[in-house]
Every structure is written in C-alpha cells, then in structure tokens.
Tab-separated table of C-alpha atoms and ligand atoms in Angstrom:
chain	number	residue	atom	x	y	z
A	1	MET	CA	-19.663	-87.233	30.422
A	2	ASP	CA	-17.579	-84.824	31.797
A	3	ASP	CA	-19.111	-81.191	32.033
A	4	LEU	CA	-16.380	-78.818	30.600
A	5	GLU	CA	-18.423	-75.829	31.032
A	6	SER	CA	-18.176	-76.249	34.869
A	7	ILE	CA	-14.128	-76.805	34.713
A	8	LYS	CA	-14.450	-74.016	32.170
A	9	ALA	CA	-16.029	-71.479	35.002
A	10	TYR	CA	-14.053	-72.440	37.449
A	11	LEU	CA	-10.596	-72.776	35.678
A	12	PRO	CA	-9.996	-68.631	35.473
A	13	GLU	CA	-9.983	-68.273	39.200
A	14	ALA	CA	-7.589	-71.424	40.146
A	15	VAL	CA	-5.190	-70.591	37.734
A	16	ARG	CA	-5.376	-67.410	39.386
A	17	ALA	CA	-4.630	-68.662	42.523
A	18	CYS	CA	-2.041	-71.342	41.555
A	19	ARG	CA	0.068	-68.540	39.546
A	20	THR	CA	1.325	-67.213	42.850
A	21	HIS	CA	2.893	-70.426	44.149
A	22	SER	CA	5.234	-69.884	41.495
A	23	GLU	CA	7.208	-67.961	44.295
A	24	GLN	CA	7.771	-70.271	46.135
A	25	GLY	CA	10.125	-72.628	42.786
A	26	GLU	CA	12.721	-71.701	40.674
A	27	VAL	CA	12.912	-72.253	37.038
A	28	ALA	CA	16.131	-75.223	36.030
A	29	ALA	CA	18.924	-73.676	35.063
A	30	TYR	CA	21.318	-76.613	34.814
A	31	ILE	CA	20.472	-76.192	30.854
A	32	PRO	CA	21.121	-72.781	30.805
A	33	GLU	CA	18.634	-72.846	27.588
A	34	LEU	CA	15.908	-73.496	30.199
A	35	SER	CA	15.433	-70.145	32.531
A	36	LYS	CA	15.101	-67.847	29.948
A	37	VAL	CA	11.008	-68.405	30.429
A	38	PRO	CA	9.027	-66.110	32.725
A	39	SER	CA	8.740	-68.240	36.251
A	40	ASP	CA	4.830	-66.883	37.285
A	41	ALA	CA	3.385	-68.834	34.180
A	42	LEU	CA	1.429	-70.819	34.029
A	43	GLY	CA	-1.363	-72.867	31.646
A	44	ILE	CA	-3.406	-75.155	31.628
A	45	CYS	CA	-5.909	-77.397	28.335
A	46	ILE	CA	-8.492	-80.136	29.288
A	47	LEU	CA	-9.320	-82.235	26.351
A	48	ASP	CA	-11.765	-85.017	26.743
A	49	ARG	CA	-12.429	-87.568	24.067
A	50	TYR	CA	-14.909	-85.783	22.212
A	51	ASP	CA	-12.681	-83.515	21.308
A	52	GLN	CA	-13.956	-80.634	23.549
A	53	TYR	CA	-11.947	-78.577	25.091
A	54	VAL	CA	-10.700	-75.584	28.129
A	55	LEU	CA	-7.653	-73.562	27.822
A	56	GLU	CA	-7.056	-71.489	30.702
A	57	GLY	CA	-3.667	-69.233	31.403
A	58	ASP	CA	-0.458	-69.348	29.801
A	59	VAL	CA	-1.553	-72.243	27.431
A	60	GLU	CA	0.847	-70.459	23.799
A	61	LEU	CA	3.699	-70.729	26.048
A	62	PRO	CA	5.662	-73.304	24.132
A	63	PHE	CA	8.005	-75.838	26.544
A	64	THR	CA	9.789	-78.454	25.397
A	65	LEU	CA	8.808	-82.126	26.685
A	66	GLN	CA	11.839	-83.385	28.739
A	67	SER	CA	10.824	-85.953	30.719
A	68	ILE	CA	7.425	-86.424	30.014
A	69	SER	CA	9.059	-87.661	26.420
A	70	LYS	CA	10.539	-90.614	28.343
A	71	VAL	CA	6.403	-92.022	28.783
A	72	PHE	CA	6.595	-92.445	24.900
A	73	THR	CA	9.966	-93.075	24.452
A	74	LEU	CA	9.318	-96.127	26.782
A	75	ILE	CA	6.411	-97.825	24.945
A	76	LEU	CA	8.658	-97.210	21.501
A	77	ALA	CA	10.857	-99.239	22.821
A	78	LEU	CA	7.911	-101.798	24.350
A	79	MET	CA	7.134	-101.378	20.695
A	80	ASP	CA	10.834	-102.860	19.170
A	81	HIS	CA	11.219	-105.112	21.646
A	82	GLY	CA	9.064	-106.027	23.986
A	83	GLU	CA	9.096	-106.846	27.186
A	84	ASP	CA	11.925	-108.866	28.301
A	85	ALA	CA	14.636	-107.044	26.597
A	86	VAL	CA	13.088	-103.894	27.492
A	87	PHE	CA	12.986	-104.870	31.257
A	88	SER	CA	16.799	-106.261	30.954
A	89	LYS	CA	18.114	-102.885	30.729
A	90	VAL	CA	15.661	-101.045	33.413
A	91	GLY	CA	13.625	-102.130	36.063
A	92	LYS	CA	10.426	-101.138	37.999
A	93	GLU	CA	10.513	-99.925	41.018
A	94	PRO	CA	10.879	-96.014	42.464
A	95	THR	CA	13.974	-95.101	43.795
A	96	GLY	CA	12.894	-92.431	45.912
A	97	ASP	CA	16.353	-90.515	45.274
A	98	ASP	CA	16.567	-87.161	42.931
A	99	PHE	CA	15.531	-88.032	38.959
A	100	ASN	CA	19.208	-87.561	38.498
A	101	SER	CA	20.611	-89.050	40.620
A	102	MET	CA	23.041	-92.258	40.277
A	103	LEU	CA	23.331	-93.438	43.991
A	104	LYS	CA	21.814	-97.045	43.575
A	105	LEU	CA	23.724	-97.623	39.896
A	106	GLU	CA	26.409	-98.606	42.140
A	107	LEU	CA	24.683	-99.584	45.590
A	108	VAL	CA	22.633	-102.021	44.416
A	109	GLU	CA	23.448	-105.291	42.334
A	110	PRO	CA	23.001	-105.734	39.020
A	111	GLY	CA	23.706	-102.107	38.112
A	112	ILE	CA	20.812	-101.262	36.098
A	113	PRO	CA	18.693	-98.309	36.186
A	114	PHE	CA	15.533	-98.692	38.769
A	115	ASN	CA	13.022	-97.397	36.026
A	116	PRO	CA	12.817	-95.551	33.536
A	117	MET	CA	11.112	-93.084	33.942
A	118	ILE	CA	14.611	-91.479	35.835
A	119	ASN	CA	17.671	-89.687	33.939
A	120	ALA	CA	19.250	-93.297	33.995
A	121	GLY	CA	16.849	-95.322	32.610
A	122	ALA	CA	15.560	-93.134	30.215
A	123	ILE	CA	19.168	-93.095	28.921
A	124	ALA	CA	19.402	-96.699	29.156
A	125	ILE	CA	15.679	-96.601	27.021
A	126	SER	CA	17.022	-94.498	24.586
A	127	SER	CA	19.418	-96.470	23.308
A	128	LEU	CA	17.382	-99.127	22.269
A	129	ILE	CA	14.833	-96.863	19.736
A	130	ALA	CA	14.919	-98.765	16.935
A	131	GLY	CA	17.045	-97.262	14.155
A	132	SER	CA	20.441	-97.795	12.048
A	133	SER	CA	22.111	-94.185	13.107
A	134	PRO	CA	21.401	-91.763	15.904
A	135	GLN	CA	19.152	-89.097	13.180
A	136	GLU	CA	16.685	-92.283	11.943
A	137	LYS	CA	15.997	-93.521	15.859
A	138	SER	CA	15.563	-89.069	16.732
A	139	GLU	CA	13.366	-89.094	13.418
A	140	ARG	CA	11.300	-91.834	13.920
A	141	VAL	CA	11.000	-90.325	17.739
A	142	LEU	CA	10.151	-87.074	16.458
A	143	THR	CA	7.279	-88.918	13.879
A	144	PHE	CA	5.870	-90.566	16.548
A	145	PHE	CA	5.658	-87.690	18.666
A	146	ARG	CA	3.722	-86.402	15.769
A	147	GLN	CA	1.561	-89.059	15.490
A	148	ILE	CA	-0.126	-89.048	18.471
A	149	THR	CA	-0.337	-85.497	19.295
A	150	ARG	CA	-1.389	-84.902	15.476
A	151	ASN	CA	0.471	-81.720	15.376
A	152	HIS	CA	3.225	-82.219	12.268
A	153	THR	CA	4.917	-78.775	13.089
A	154	ILE	CA	6.426	-80.083	15.928
A	155	ASP	CA	9.550	-79.700	16.599
A	156	ILE	CA	12.601	-79.886	18.089
A	157	ASN	CA	14.362	-76.854	19.853
A	158	HIS	CA	17.627	-77.158	18.538
A	159	ASP	CA	18.748	-73.643	21.218
A	160	VAL	CA	17.858	-75.840	24.336
A	161	TYR	CA	19.457	-79.251	22.699
A	162	ARG	CA	22.765	-77.348	22.148
A	163	SER	CA	22.410	-76.126	25.667
A	164	GLU	CA	21.468	-79.561	26.942
A	165	ALA	CA	23.852	-81.515	25.417
A	166	ALA	CA	26.909	-79.169	25.943
A	167	SER	CA	26.041	-78.414	29.691
A	168	ALA	CA	24.671	-82.444	30.336
A	169	HIS	CA	27.872	-83.315	32.724
A	170	ARG	CA	26.288	-85.549	35.314
A	171	ASN	CA	24.367	-87.196	32.014
A	172	ARG	CA	27.363	-88.281	30.951
A	173	SER	CA	28.644	-89.645	33.552
A	174	LEU	CA	25.704	-91.455	33.950
A	175	SER	CA	25.960	-93.004	31.012
A	176	TYR	CA	29.976	-93.915	31.227
A	177	PHE	CA	28.759	-95.968	34.169
A	178	LEU	CA	25.702	-97.645	32.746
A	179	LYS	CA	28.557	-98.239	29.854
A	180	ASP	CA	30.434	-100.237	32.173
A	181	ASN	CA	28.111	-102.028	33.746
A	182	GLY	CA	26.717	-102.896	30.386
A	183	VAL	CA	23.806	-101.591	30.050
A	184	LEU	CA	24.716	-99.174	27.740
A	185	THR	CA	26.470	-101.067	24.141
A	186	GLY	CA	27.598	-98.940	21.371
A	187	ASP	CA	28.963	-95.780	21.612
A	188	VAL	CA	27.458	-93.563	24.635
A	189	GLU	CA	27.869	-90.384	22.432
A	190	GLU	CA	24.991	-91.421	19.882
A	191	VAL	CA	22.868	-92.481	22.178
A	192	LEU	CA	23.201	-89.166	24.602
A	193	ASP	CA	22.233	-87.373	21.034
A	194	VAL	CA	19.210	-89.312	20.882
A	195	TYR	CA	18.335	-88.961	24.399
A	196	PHE	CA	18.496	-84.851	24.076
A	197	ARG	CA	16.746	-84.700	21.699
A	198	HIS	CA	13.536	-86.551	22.415
A	199	CYS	CA	13.907	-84.137	25.914
A	200	SER	CA	14.249	-81.037	23.374
A	201	ILE	CA	10.857	-81.484	21.642
A	202	GLN	CA	9.292	-78.789	22.256
A	203	VAL	CA	5.491	-78.384	22.789
A	204	THR	CA	2.186	-76.375	23.703
A	205	CYS	CA	-0.220	-77.691	26.655
A	206	MET	CA	-2.814	-78.966	24.011
A	207	ASP	CA	-0.052	-81.353	22.122
A	208	VAL	CA	0.350	-82.185	26.085
A	209	ALA	CA	-3.093	-83.301	26.504
A	210	ARG	CA	-3.556	-84.969	23.271
A	211	MET	CA	-0.702	-86.881	24.050
A	212	ALA	CA	-1.976	-87.625	28.082
A	213	LEU	CA	-6.101	-88.894	25.912
A	214	LEU	CA	-4.287	-91.200	23.869
A	215	LEU	CA	-3.058	-93.001	27.446
A	216	ALA	CA	-6.584	-91.838	28.488
A	217	CYS	CA	-8.154	-93.540	26.381
A	218	ASP	CA	-5.943	-97.192	26.181
A	219	GLY	CA	-4.085	-96.097	22.998
A	220	THR	CA	-7.159	-95.998	21.299
A	221	ASP	CA	-7.141	-92.622	19.051
A	222	PRO	CA	-10.720	-91.775	20.279
A	223	ALA	CA	-11.598	-90.243	17.494
A	224	THR	CA	-10.859	-92.982	14.981
A	225	GLY	CA	-10.833	-95.735	17.221
A	226	GLN	CA	-7.451	-96.482	15.730
A	227	GLN	CA	-5.066	-98.102	18.446
A	228	LEU	CA	-1.814	-96.574	18.015
A	229	ILE	CA	-0.314	-98.005	21.084
A	230	PRO	CA	-0.854	-101.814	22.319
A	231	ARG	CA	-2.799	-101.560	25.435
A	232	ARG	CA	-1.009	-103.740	27.352
A	233	TYR	CA	1.952	-100.733	27.219
A	234	VAL	CA	0.072	-97.677	28.119
A	235	GLN	CA	-0.865	-99.742	31.058
A	236	ILE	CA	2.840	-100.237	31.863
A	237	ALA	CA	3.591	-96.731	31.260
A	238	LYS	CA	0.566	-95.656	33.078
A	239	THR	CA	2.251	-97.681	36.059
A	240	PHE	CA	5.297	-96.123	35.842
A	241	MET	CA	4.119	-92.666	35.888
A	242	ILE	CA	2.312	-93.486	39.241
A	243	THR	CA	5.091	-95.141	40.816
A	244	CYS	CA	8.060	-93.122	39.428
A	245	GLY	CA	6.409	-89.894	36.843
A	246	MET	CA	6.417	-87.438	39.617
A	247	TYR	CA	10.113	-88.266	40.760
A	248	ASN	CA	10.782	-88.874	44.315
A	249	ALA	CA	7.126	-86.893	44.955
A	250	SER	CA	5.412	-89.530	42.969
A	251	GLY	CA	3.813	-90.550	46.711
A	252	GLU	CA	2.448	-87.164	47.025
A	253	PHE	CA	1.297	-86.786	43.753
A	254	ALA	CA	-0.088	-89.940	44.295
A	255	ILE	CA	-1.980	-88.375	47.720
A	256	GLY	CA	-2.728	-85.115	46.893
A	257	VAL	CA	-4.193	-85.512	42.642
A	258	GLY	CA	-4.650	-89.458	42.118
A	259	LEU	CA	-3.729	-90.054	39.128
A	260	PRO	CA	-0.812	-91.095	36.954
A	261	ALA	CA	1.239	-88.056	35.587
A	262	LYS	CA	4.762	-87.360	34.024
A	263	SER	CA	6.455	-83.670	35.005
A	264	GLY	CA	9.493	-81.599	33.199
A	265	VAL	CA	12.174	-79.684	33.703
A	266	SER	CA	10.784	-77.323	31.525
A	267	GLY	CA	7.697	-77.461	34.317
A	268	GLY	CA	5.240	-79.287	32.403
A	269	ILE	CA	3.082	-82.023	33.610
A	270	LEU	CA	1.200	-84.670	31.610
A	271	THR	CA	-1.460	-86.322	33.411
A	272	LEU	CA	-4.674	-87.666	32.978
A	273	VAL	CA	-8.230	-88.969	34.420
A	274	PRO	CA	-8.773	-92.507	32.509
A	275	GLY	CA	-10.962	-93.066	30.170
A	276	ARG	CA	-12.180	-89.678	30.144
A	277	LEU	CA	-9.535	-86.426	29.820
A	278	GLY	CA	-6.171	-85.659	29.022
A	279	ILE	CA	-4.103	-82.703	30.734
A	280	GLY	CA	-1.270	-80.566	29.903
A	281	VAL	CA	-0.168	-77.852	32.573
A	282	VAL	CA	2.538	-75.656	31.821
A	283	GLY	CA	4.611	-73.567	35.523
A	284	PRO	CA	8.420	-73.586	35.033
A	285	ALA	CA	9.257	-72.861	38.826
A	286	LEU	CA	10.400	-76.166	39.997
A	287	ASN	CA	10.332	-77.369	44.020
A	288	ASN	CA	12.825	-79.606	45.157
A	289	LYS	CA	11.904	-82.150	43.882
A	290	GLY	CA	11.802	-80.807	39.918
A	291	ASN	CA	8.395	-80.463	39.366
A	292	SER	CA	5.650	-77.299	38.490
A	293	VAL	CA	5.529	-75.921	42.497
A	294	ALA	CA	1.724	-74.065	40.505
A	295	GLY	CA	0.807	-77.273	37.934
A	296	VAL	CA	0.809	-79.340	41.562
A	297	GLN	CA	-0.761	-76.650	42.934
A	298	LEU	CA	-3.319	-76.711	40.502
A	299	LEU	CA	-3.787	-80.385	39.586
A	300	GLU	CA	-4.502	-80.464	43.011
A	301	THR	CA	-7.015	-78.139	43.539
A	302	LEU	CA	-8.817	-79.409	40.737
A	303	SER	CA	-8.647	-83.088	41.940
A	304	THR	CA	-10.074	-81.946	44.559
A	305	ARG	CA	-12.578	-79.538	43.767
A	306	PHE	CA	-14.006	-82.462	40.585
A	307	GLU	CA	-12.870	-85.583	42.196
A	308	TRP	CA	-10.559	-86.886	39.815
A	309	SER	CA	-8.579	-89.434	42.010
A	310	MET	CA	-8.667	-92.936	41.183
A	311	PHE	CA	-7.691	-93.856	44.523
B	1	LIG	N1	16.710	-83.357	29.666
B	1	LIG	C1	16.334	-83.660	31.522
B	1	LIG	C2	17.784	-84.419	31.990
B	1	LIG	O1	18.134	-85.133	31.746
B	1	LIG	C3	15.731	-84.251	31.734
B	1	LIG	C4	15.341	-83.836	32.903
B	1	LIG	C5	14.096	-84.300	33.831
B	1	LIG	O2	12.475	-83.042	33.138
B	1	LIG	N2	13.376	-83.957	34.423
B	1	LIG	O3	17.936	-84.007	32.764
C-alpha cells in the first residue's frame, strides 16, 4: 500500500519549489480563452485505490481537458468499433513532430495520422464516436467522462469551446487534408465540433486523478469492482501514453518520470502508477513541446523520491 502520509508530508515543499519553474514557460494563447489563467499556478491530486487522496497547491483551479480527452475518446472508439476499424484510420507510432503538425500526413503513405494522441489522429478518432449526430456523439462523450470521474457536474466550458472553434485554423486545415486522404468521411465541421467539445470539458485535478486511477486499475472501478473499460483497451491507451502521450517529449518523460501520461495545452497532466495511484496535475505554463513545465518538474521530483518509474 502506498504511504500517502509520506507523500503528503513531502508535497508542500515539492510544489513550492516546482512552481518557480513556471517562469520558464508560457500559457497557451493560440486558443485565446486559455490564456486567461494564472501562469504560475500548480496543483496536484494523488488518489489511491482505497479512495484516500492528497491535494496540494491550486487544486481548485478548473481547467479543460484538451488533449487529455484523447485517451478516452480513443477508448470509446475502440469500444464502439474494435481495433481493426480504429487502426485503419490511425497508426501506432510516435511522430517526433509537434502535436499539431501535418508534415507526415503528406510525406508518409498512406496518409493516415501516425497515432491517436496527436491532433490529426484524435480528430480522426472523433469521427468514430458512435451517435447519429454531433450532439449525440458529444453527449455520449460527456456521459462517459461523468461516469469515469464519478462527477455528474462535469460539463463543457463553452467559452473555451467557442474560442477554439473560432481560432482552429490549423486543425481545420489538418481535417480537410484528412478528408482528402479519405481518412475522414462525412461533414468535416461536424467532426471538428465533436473534437472541440471534448477538448473543452472542464475538470479539476481530482477528476483527472480519478480518470487516471481507473486506467491504473486496468479499467476496473476500484470501489465497485465493475469493469468500466475492457482491459485490452486500457492496455492500448496506456501504451500510447508511454510512446506518444507527452508528444515529442515522450522519450524524455519516460526517462525522467517513467509512467504512462497524457498532457493537454491547458497545462493538465494525467498520469498513474500502475495498480496503485491515479494522479492529476495542473500547471498552465507550457514548455515548447506543449507540456506543463512545472507539472513535468513536479512529477520528476515525486517519481524520483518515491521510486515510481516502471522501468
Ligand atoms: N484542443 C487542442 C488543439 O486541438 C488540444 C491540443 C493539446 O492539448 N495539445 O489544439
């Protein structure tokens, strides 16, 4: 059993020290609404399977899931269509490029996104969510997030959603490119709408820790024993988190922290210690790879101190 008491004792100083690293990063501004947060915020929630948790720092700060949502839309698409259909639309390999790059879509045949963690791949995945309309698909995604966080008040932040929808020139160009390559079928704007909405779901560190704990427990709710996600799909999701979850800094994160993780441009990070802990972090100042500077630093510090690395 993890000694949450010793983690709790260690956290205040670790958060204080790591918060100062925020100065080296910048809050994302390409989605204008995201820039309206304190750049030196840092918060963390660590939750164990017995429902014991520790909170430290700016844990009340709401933030949108952004790319963290991609892990779970992938899982939903797998649950809806199975592996063959999903992997006919997206690959299984890291890109080494930025999360919103379109470089390899043109360079490498057959022009499908390299993986579901980059924007192009996640947009392709959004097109696979079951539902007869964008509204129905978005409802299905939101219901799933409410279920896995056990928080029925979770909702879309409509200001962030509108801000992204109005400024997503790059994602639009990626998506029309995917349409031309035959990856996207149907109405591109409708697919994008589903994508923007799941990126704009607003959470706190505690919600993210609960989502992470479910993955740490291989898809079984530790409280009820109910298998909410098939184990195989959790295995696929966690593998992508290791290889591509922190984009083109995934290798560095695997060496420094050694845990499956997924970041988002709002500064959130979801990570987990297999079988033991779910962790949610927020720190809005990002490095040039799009990951929370202070958040990564904090996770490195904790992983080293408590020997969390899987490797
Ligand atoms: N909604 C964001 C985008 O599409 C998600 C990217 C991210 O979190 N890295 O640009």
